[in-house]
Short mmCIF file of C-alpha atoms in Angstrom, two decimals:
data_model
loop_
_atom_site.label_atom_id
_atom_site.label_comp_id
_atom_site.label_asym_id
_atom_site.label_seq_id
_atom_site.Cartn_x
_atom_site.Cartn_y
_atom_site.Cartn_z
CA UNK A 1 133.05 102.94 91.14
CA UNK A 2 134.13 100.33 93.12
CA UNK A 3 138.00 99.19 92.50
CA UNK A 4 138.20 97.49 95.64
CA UNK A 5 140.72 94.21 95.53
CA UNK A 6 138.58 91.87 97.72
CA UNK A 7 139.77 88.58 98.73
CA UNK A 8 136.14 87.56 97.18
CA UNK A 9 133.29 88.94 95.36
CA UNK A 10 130.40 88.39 96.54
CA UNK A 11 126.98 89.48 94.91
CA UNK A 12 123.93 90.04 96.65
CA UNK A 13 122.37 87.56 94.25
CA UNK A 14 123.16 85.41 91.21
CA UNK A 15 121.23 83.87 88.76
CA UNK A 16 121.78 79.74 88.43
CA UNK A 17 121.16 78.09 85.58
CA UNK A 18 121.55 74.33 84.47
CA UNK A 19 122.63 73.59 80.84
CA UNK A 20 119.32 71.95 80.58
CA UNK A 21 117.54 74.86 81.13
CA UNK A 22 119.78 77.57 79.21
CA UNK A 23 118.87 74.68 76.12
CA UNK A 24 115.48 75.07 77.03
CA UNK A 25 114.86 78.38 75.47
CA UNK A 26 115.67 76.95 71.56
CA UNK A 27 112.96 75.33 71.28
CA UNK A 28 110.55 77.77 70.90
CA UNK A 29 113.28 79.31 69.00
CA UNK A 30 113.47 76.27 66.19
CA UNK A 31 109.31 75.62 66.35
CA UNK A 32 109.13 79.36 65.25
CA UNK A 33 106.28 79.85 67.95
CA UNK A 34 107.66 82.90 70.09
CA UNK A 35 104.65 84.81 71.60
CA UNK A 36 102.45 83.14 74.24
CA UNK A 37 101.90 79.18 73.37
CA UNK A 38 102.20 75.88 73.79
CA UNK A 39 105.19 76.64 76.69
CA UNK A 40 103.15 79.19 78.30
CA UNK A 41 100.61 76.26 79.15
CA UNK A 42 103.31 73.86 80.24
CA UNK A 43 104.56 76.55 82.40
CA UNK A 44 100.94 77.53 84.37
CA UNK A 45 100.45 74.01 84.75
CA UNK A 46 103.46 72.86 86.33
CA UNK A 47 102.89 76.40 88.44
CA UNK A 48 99.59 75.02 89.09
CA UNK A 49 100.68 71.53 90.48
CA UNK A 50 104.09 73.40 92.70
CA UNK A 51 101.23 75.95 94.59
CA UNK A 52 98.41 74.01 94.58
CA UNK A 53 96.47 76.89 92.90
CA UNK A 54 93.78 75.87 90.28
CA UNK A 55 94.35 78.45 87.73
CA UNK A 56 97.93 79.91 87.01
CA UNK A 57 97.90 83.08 84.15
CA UNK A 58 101.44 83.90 83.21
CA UNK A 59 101.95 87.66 82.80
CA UNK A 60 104.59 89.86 82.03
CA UNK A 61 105.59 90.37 85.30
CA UNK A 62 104.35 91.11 88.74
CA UNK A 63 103.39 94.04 88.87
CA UNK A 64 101.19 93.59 86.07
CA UNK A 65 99.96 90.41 87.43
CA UNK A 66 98.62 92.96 90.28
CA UNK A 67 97.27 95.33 87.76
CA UNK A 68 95.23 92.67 86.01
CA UNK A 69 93.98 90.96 88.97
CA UNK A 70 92.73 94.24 90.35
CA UNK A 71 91.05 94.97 86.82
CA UNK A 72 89.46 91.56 86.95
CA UNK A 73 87.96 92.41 90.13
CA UNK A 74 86.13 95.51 89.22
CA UNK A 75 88.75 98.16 91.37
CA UNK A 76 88.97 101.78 89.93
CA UNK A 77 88.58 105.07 90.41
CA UNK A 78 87.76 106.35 94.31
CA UNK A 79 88.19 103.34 95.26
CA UNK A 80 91.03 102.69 98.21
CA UNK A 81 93.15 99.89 98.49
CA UNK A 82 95.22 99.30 101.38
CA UNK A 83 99.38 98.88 101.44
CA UNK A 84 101.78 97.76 103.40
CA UNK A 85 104.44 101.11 104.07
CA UNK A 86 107.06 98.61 103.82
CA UNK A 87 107.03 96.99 100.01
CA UNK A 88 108.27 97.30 96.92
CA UNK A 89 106.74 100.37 95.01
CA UNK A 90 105.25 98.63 92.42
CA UNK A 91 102.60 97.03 95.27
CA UNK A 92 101.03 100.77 95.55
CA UNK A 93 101.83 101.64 91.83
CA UNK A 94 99.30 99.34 90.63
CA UNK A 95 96.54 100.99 92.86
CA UNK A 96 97.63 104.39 90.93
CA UNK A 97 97.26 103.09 87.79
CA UNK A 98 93.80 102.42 88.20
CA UNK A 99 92.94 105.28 89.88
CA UNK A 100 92.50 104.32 93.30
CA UNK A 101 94.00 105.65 96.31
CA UNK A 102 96.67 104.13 98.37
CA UNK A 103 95.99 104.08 101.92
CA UNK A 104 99.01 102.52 103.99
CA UNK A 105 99.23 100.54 106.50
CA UNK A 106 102.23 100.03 109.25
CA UNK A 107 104.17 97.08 109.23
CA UNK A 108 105.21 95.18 112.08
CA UNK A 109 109.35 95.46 113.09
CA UNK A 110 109.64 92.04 113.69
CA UNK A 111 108.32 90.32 110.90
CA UNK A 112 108.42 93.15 108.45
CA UNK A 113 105.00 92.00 107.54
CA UNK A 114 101.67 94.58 107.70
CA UNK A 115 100.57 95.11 110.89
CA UNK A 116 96.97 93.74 111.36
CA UNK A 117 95.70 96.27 114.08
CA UNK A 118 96.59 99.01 111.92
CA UNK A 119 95.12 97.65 108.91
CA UNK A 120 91.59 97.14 110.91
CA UNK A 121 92.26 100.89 111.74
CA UNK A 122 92.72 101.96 108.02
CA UNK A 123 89.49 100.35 106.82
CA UNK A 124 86.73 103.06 105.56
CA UNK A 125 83.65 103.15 103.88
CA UNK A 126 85.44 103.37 100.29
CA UNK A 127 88.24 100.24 101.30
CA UNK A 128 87.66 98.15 98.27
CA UNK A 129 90.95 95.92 98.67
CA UNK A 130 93.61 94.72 100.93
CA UNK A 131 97.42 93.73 99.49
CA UNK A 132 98.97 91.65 101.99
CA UNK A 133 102.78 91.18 100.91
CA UNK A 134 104.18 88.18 101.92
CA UNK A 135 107.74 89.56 102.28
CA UNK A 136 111.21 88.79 101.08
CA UNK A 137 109.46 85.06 101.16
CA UNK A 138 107.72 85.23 104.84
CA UNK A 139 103.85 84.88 104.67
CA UNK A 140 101.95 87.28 105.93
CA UNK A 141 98.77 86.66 108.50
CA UNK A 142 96.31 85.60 105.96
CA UNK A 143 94.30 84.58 108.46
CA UNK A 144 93.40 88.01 109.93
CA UNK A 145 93.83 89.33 106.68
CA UNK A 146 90.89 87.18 105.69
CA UNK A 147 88.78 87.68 108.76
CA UNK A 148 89.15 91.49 108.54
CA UNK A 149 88.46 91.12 104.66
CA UNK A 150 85.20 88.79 104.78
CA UNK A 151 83.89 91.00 107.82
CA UNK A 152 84.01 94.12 105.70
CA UNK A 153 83.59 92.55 102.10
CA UNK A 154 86.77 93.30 100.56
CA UNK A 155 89.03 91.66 98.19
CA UNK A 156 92.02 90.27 98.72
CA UNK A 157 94.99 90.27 96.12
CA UNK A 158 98.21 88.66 97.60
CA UNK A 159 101.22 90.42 96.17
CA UNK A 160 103.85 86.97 96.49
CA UNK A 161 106.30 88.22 94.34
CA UNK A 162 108.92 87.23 97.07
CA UNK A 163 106.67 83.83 97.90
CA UNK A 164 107.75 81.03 96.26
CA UNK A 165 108.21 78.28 98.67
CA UNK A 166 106.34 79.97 101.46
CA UNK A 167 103.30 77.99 102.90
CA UNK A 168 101.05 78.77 105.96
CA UNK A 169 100.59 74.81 106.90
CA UNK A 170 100.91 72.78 103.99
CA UNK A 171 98.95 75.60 101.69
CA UNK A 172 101.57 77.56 99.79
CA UNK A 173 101.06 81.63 99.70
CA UNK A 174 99.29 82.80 96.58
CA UNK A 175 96.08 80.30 97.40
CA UNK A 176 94.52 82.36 99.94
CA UNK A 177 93.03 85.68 98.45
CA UNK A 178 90.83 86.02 95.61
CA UNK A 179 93.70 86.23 93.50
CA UNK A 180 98.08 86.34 94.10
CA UNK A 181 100.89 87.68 91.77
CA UNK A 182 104.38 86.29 91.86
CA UNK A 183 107.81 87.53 90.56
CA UNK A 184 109.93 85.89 88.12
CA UNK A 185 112.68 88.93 88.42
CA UNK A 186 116.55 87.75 88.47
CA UNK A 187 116.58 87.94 91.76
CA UNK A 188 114.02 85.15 92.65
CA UNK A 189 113.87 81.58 93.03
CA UNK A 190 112.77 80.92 89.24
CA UNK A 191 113.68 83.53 87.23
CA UNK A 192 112.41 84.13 83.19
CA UNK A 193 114.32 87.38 83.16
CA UNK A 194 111.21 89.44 83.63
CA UNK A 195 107.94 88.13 84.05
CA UNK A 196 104.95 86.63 86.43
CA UNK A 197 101.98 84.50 87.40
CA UNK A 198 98.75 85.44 88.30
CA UNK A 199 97.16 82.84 90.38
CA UNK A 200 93.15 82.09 91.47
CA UNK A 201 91.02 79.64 92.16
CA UNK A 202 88.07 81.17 90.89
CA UNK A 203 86.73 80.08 87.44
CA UNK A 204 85.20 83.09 86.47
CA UNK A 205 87.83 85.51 87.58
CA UNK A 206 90.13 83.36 85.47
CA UNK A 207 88.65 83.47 82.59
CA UNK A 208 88.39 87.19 82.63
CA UNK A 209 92.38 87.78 83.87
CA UNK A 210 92.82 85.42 80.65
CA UNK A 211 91.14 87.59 78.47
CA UNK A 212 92.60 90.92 80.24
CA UNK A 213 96.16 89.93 79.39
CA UNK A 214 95.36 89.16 75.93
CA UNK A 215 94.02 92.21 74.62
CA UNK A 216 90.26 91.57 76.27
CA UNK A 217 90.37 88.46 73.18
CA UNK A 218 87.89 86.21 74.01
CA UNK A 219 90.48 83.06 73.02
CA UNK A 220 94.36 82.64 72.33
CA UNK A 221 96.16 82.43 69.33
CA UNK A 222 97.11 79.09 70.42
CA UNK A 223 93.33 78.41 70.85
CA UNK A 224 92.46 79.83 67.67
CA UNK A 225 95.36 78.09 66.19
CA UNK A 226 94.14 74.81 67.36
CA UNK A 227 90.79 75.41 66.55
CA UNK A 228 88.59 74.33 62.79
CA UNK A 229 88.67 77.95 61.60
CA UNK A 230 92.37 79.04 62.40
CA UNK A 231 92.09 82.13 59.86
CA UNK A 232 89.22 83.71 61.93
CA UNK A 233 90.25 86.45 64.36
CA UNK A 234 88.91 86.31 67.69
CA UNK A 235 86.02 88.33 69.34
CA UNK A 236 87.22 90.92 72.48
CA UNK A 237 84.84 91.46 75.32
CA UNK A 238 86.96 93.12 76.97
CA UNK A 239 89.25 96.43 76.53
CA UNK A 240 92.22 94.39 77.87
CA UNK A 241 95.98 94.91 77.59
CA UNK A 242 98.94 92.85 76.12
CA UNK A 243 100.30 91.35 79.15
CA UNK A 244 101.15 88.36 77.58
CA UNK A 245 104.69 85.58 78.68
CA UNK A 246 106.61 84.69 75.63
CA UNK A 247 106.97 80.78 75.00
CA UNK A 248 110.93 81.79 75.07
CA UNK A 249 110.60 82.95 78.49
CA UNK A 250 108.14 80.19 79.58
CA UNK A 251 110.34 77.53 78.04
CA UNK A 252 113.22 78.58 80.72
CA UNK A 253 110.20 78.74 83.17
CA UNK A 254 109.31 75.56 83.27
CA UNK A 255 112.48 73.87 82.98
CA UNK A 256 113.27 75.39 86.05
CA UNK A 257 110.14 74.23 87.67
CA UNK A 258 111.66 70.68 87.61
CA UNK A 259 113.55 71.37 90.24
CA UNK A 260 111.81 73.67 92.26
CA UNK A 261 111.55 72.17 95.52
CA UNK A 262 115.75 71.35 95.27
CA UNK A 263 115.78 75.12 94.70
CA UNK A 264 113.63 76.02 97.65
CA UNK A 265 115.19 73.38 100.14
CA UNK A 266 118.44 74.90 98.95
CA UNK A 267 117.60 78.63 99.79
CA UNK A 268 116.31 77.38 103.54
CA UNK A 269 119.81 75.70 104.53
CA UNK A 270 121.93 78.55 103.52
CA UNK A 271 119.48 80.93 105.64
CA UNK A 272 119.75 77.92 108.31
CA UNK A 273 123.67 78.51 108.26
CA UNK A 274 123.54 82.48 108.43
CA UNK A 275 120.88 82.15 111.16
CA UNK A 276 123.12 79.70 113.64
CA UNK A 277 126.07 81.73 112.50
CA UNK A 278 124.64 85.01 113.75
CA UNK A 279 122.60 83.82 116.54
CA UNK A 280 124.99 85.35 119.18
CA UNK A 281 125.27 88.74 117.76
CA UNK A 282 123.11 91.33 119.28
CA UNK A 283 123.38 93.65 117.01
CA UNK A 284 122.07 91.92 114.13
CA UNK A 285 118.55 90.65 114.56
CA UNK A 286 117.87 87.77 111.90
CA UNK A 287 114.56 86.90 109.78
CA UNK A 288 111.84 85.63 112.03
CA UNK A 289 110.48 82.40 112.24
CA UNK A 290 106.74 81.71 112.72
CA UNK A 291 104.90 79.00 114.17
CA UNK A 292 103.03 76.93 111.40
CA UNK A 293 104.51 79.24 108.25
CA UNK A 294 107.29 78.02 105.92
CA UNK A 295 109.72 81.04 105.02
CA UNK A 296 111.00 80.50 101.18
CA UNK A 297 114.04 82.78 101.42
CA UNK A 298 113.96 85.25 98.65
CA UNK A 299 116.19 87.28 100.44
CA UNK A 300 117.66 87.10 103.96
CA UNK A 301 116.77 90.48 105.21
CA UNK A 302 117.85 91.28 108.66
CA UNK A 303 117.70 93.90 111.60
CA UNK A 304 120.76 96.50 112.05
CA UNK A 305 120.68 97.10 116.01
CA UNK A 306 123.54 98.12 117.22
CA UNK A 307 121.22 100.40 119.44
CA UNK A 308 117.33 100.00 120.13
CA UNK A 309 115.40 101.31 116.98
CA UNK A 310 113.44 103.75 118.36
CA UNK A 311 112.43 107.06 116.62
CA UNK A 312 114.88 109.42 118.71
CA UNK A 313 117.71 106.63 117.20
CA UNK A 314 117.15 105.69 113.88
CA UNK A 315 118.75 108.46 112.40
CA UNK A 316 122.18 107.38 114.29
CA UNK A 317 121.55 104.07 113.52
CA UNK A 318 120.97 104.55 110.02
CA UNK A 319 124.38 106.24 109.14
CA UNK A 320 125.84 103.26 111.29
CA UNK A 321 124.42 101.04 108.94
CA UNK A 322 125.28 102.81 105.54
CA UNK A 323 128.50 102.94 107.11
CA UNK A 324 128.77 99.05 107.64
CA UNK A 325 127.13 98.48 104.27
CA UNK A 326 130.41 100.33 102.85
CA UNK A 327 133.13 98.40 104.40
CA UNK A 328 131.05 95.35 103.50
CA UNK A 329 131.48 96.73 99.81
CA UNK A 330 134.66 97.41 100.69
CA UNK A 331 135.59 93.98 101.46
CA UNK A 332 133.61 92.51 98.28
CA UNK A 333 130.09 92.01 99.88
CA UNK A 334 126.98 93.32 98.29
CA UNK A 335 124.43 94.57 100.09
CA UNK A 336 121.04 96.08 100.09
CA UNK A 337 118.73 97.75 102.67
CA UNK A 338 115.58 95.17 102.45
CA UNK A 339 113.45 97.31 100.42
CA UNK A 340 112.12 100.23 100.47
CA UNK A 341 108.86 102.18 102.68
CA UNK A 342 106.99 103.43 99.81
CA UNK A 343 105.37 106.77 102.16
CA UNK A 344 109.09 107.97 102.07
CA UNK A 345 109.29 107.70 98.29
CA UNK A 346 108.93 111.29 96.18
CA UNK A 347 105.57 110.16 94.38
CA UNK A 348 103.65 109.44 97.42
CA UNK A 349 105.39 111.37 99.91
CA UNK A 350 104.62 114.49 97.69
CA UNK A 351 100.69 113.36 96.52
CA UNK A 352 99.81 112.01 100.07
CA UNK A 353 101.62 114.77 102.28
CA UNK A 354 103.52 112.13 104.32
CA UNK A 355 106.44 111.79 106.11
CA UNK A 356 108.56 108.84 108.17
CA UNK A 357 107.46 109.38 111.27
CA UNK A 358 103.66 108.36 110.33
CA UNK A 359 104.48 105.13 109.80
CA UNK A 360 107.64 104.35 111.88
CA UNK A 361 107.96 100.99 111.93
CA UNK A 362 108.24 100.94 107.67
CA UNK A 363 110.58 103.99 108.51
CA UNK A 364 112.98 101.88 111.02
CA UNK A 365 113.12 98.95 108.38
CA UNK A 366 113.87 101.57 105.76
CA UNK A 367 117.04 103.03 107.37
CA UNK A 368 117.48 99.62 109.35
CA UNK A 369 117.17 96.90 107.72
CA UNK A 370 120.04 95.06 105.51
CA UNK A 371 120.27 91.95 103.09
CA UNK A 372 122.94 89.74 102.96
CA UNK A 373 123.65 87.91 100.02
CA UNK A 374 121.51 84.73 99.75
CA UNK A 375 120.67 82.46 96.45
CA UNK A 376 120.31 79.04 95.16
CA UNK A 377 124.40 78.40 93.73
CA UNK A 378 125.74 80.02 96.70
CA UNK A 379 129.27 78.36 97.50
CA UNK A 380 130.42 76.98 100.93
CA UNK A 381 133.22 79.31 100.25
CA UNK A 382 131.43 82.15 99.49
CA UNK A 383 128.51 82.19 102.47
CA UNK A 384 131.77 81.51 104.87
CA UNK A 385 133.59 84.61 103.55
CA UNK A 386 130.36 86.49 104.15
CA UNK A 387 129.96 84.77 107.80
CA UNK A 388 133.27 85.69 108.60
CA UNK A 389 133.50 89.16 107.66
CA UNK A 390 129.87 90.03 109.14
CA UNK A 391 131.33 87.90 112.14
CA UNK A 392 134.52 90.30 112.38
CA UNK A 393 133.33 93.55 111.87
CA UNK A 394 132.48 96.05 114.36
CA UNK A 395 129.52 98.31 113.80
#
């Protein structure tokens, strides 16, 4: 436990709400409508008009977003699907669920994004799909992604659970594969608690992640509802799943979508500040910033270096940075490595017979890497507690 007496407390996020949208959630509460409705549909549109995407299915969360769009698509057993080592879990538990195999991929160090040449080199006769993650709100190369993808017919299902915000251009991530899933955990830019948003611009694959979330039903019970014969029950083409967004959480959804871009802009000038902040301190290596893409900030994930990361050191520097991370605690500041390489994880260390070294970049950000606390409601007072005491320490 920590019993620390901190000048400050600092968490390594917070959840901001506006009256308006903590009011938001009663009426669904007082129309008596609950399940997935009339706020659901506000919701996907107003997703819809942020992302540019033309179809937006809400979900229960993200990694079930995944799931479904991978159903949709026809993936399943023997098929492969390749991963990102560096990721959250959930990215390669999807894959699992359907009873593919995860092949990984490397990431690159420097933009903790996959790396493309190893992704060419993990393609095989039975690659079915690629999930590029665009992450902690960075997009990932979609263009090679793409080029690799059409020149070996494969789909591509962008997991943006960290991507709101993030554009390549003035196209915003989730509008480049055949299909996208983003987050709506606490600790993103719109938050409904749990839940998430499938996105596509294909009309038929739509139509089937609508019925897939629903049971396989081939309409809604708002649909039905709506319809002449409201006491008729629905036909299901489909062996689907109940997937389905509450209005509850929708309403709080889309009242956050209303300001969404304050929320993004918001999230990109406290990054600004930590990045000139930082700038001369070798040891810390901040997120990078690519030509032509717009980073949305889910997180500001950064670089421990007080050495080069090289194989031979990441070990040393590792207990360096866990050591840090403590008197950061210590002194009220909440932490987090990044996220985690999935290869070093029980599950699919154990199944797949892997260990660090075979992907070493994902195993340098995994011992290496550190968030600093970063979210939309963030005081002056509190970044500049965190800027000073990252500025004073001594790793």
């Amino acid at each position: 436990m920590n019993t620390t007496t901190a000048a400050m407390q600092v968490p390594i996020a917070r959840t901001q709400l506006t009256e308006e949208e903590i009011q938001s959630v009663l009426g669904p509460l007082r129309s008596g409508w609950l399940v997935q409705g009339p706020k659901v549909r506000e919701f996907e549109e107003k997703w819809s008009a942020f992302t540019g995407a033309k179809h937006s299915i809400a979900v229960t969360s993200c990694t079930t977003g995944l799931h479904l769009a991978l159903a949709a698509l026809g993936f399943g057993p023997g098929d492969e699907a390749i991963v990102p080592a560096f990721t959250w879990i959930a990215t390669a538990n999807v894959v699992e669920h359907l009873g593919g195999k995860v092949v990984f991929c490397d990431i690159d160090l420097e933009t903790f994004n996959l790396d493309l040449a190893d992704l060419e080199a993990k393609i095989s006769p039975r690659t079915r799909a690629i999930l590029p993650v665009h992450l902690f709100g960075l997009p990932a190369d979609m263009d090679g992604v793409n080029r690799l993808a059409r020149a070996h017919q494969l789909w591509v299902v962008e997991d943006a659970a960290c991507g709101f915000g993030s554009r390549i251009g003035d196209r915003h991530v989730g509008t480049f594969g055949h299909a996208a899933a983003f987050s709506f955990h606490p600790r993103k830019a719109i938050t409904t608690g749990e839940g998430g948003m499938v996105t596509t611009d294909d009309d038929g694959l739509a139509v089937t992640l609508r019925r897939l979330r629903d049971h396989g039903a081939a309409m809604s019970d708002l649909q039905r509802h709506l319809g002449p014969r409201p006491y008729l029950l629905a036909d299901h083409p489909d062996a689907g799943y109940n997937q389905r967004m509450t209005d509850i959480q929708a309403a709080l959804g889309s009242a956050q979508m209303d300001r969404a871009a304050a929320i993004v802009a918001e999230r990109q000038r406290l990054a600004r500040v930590y990045d000139e902040a930082f700038a001369g301190l070798p040891w810390l290596r901040t997120p990078a910033h690519v030509q032509n893409m717009t980073h949305g900030y889910q997180s500001y994930p950064c670089l421990f270096q007080p050495e080069p990361v090289t194989r031979e050191s990441i070990p040393r520097v590792n207990a360096r940075r866990n050591d840090w991370m403590d008197r950061l605690l210590k002194a009220g500041i909440s932490t987090r490595p990044a996220t985690h390489a999935v290869h070093m994880l029980q599950f699919y260390r154990e199944k797949y017979q892997l260990s660090p070294a075979d992907f070493p970049q994902a195993w340098a950000a995994n011992d290496c890497s550190i968030s600093l606390p970063l979210f939309h409601g963030m005081s002056e007072a509190e970044q500049a507690y965190v800027i000073d005491q990252v500025r004073s320490s001594n790793p």
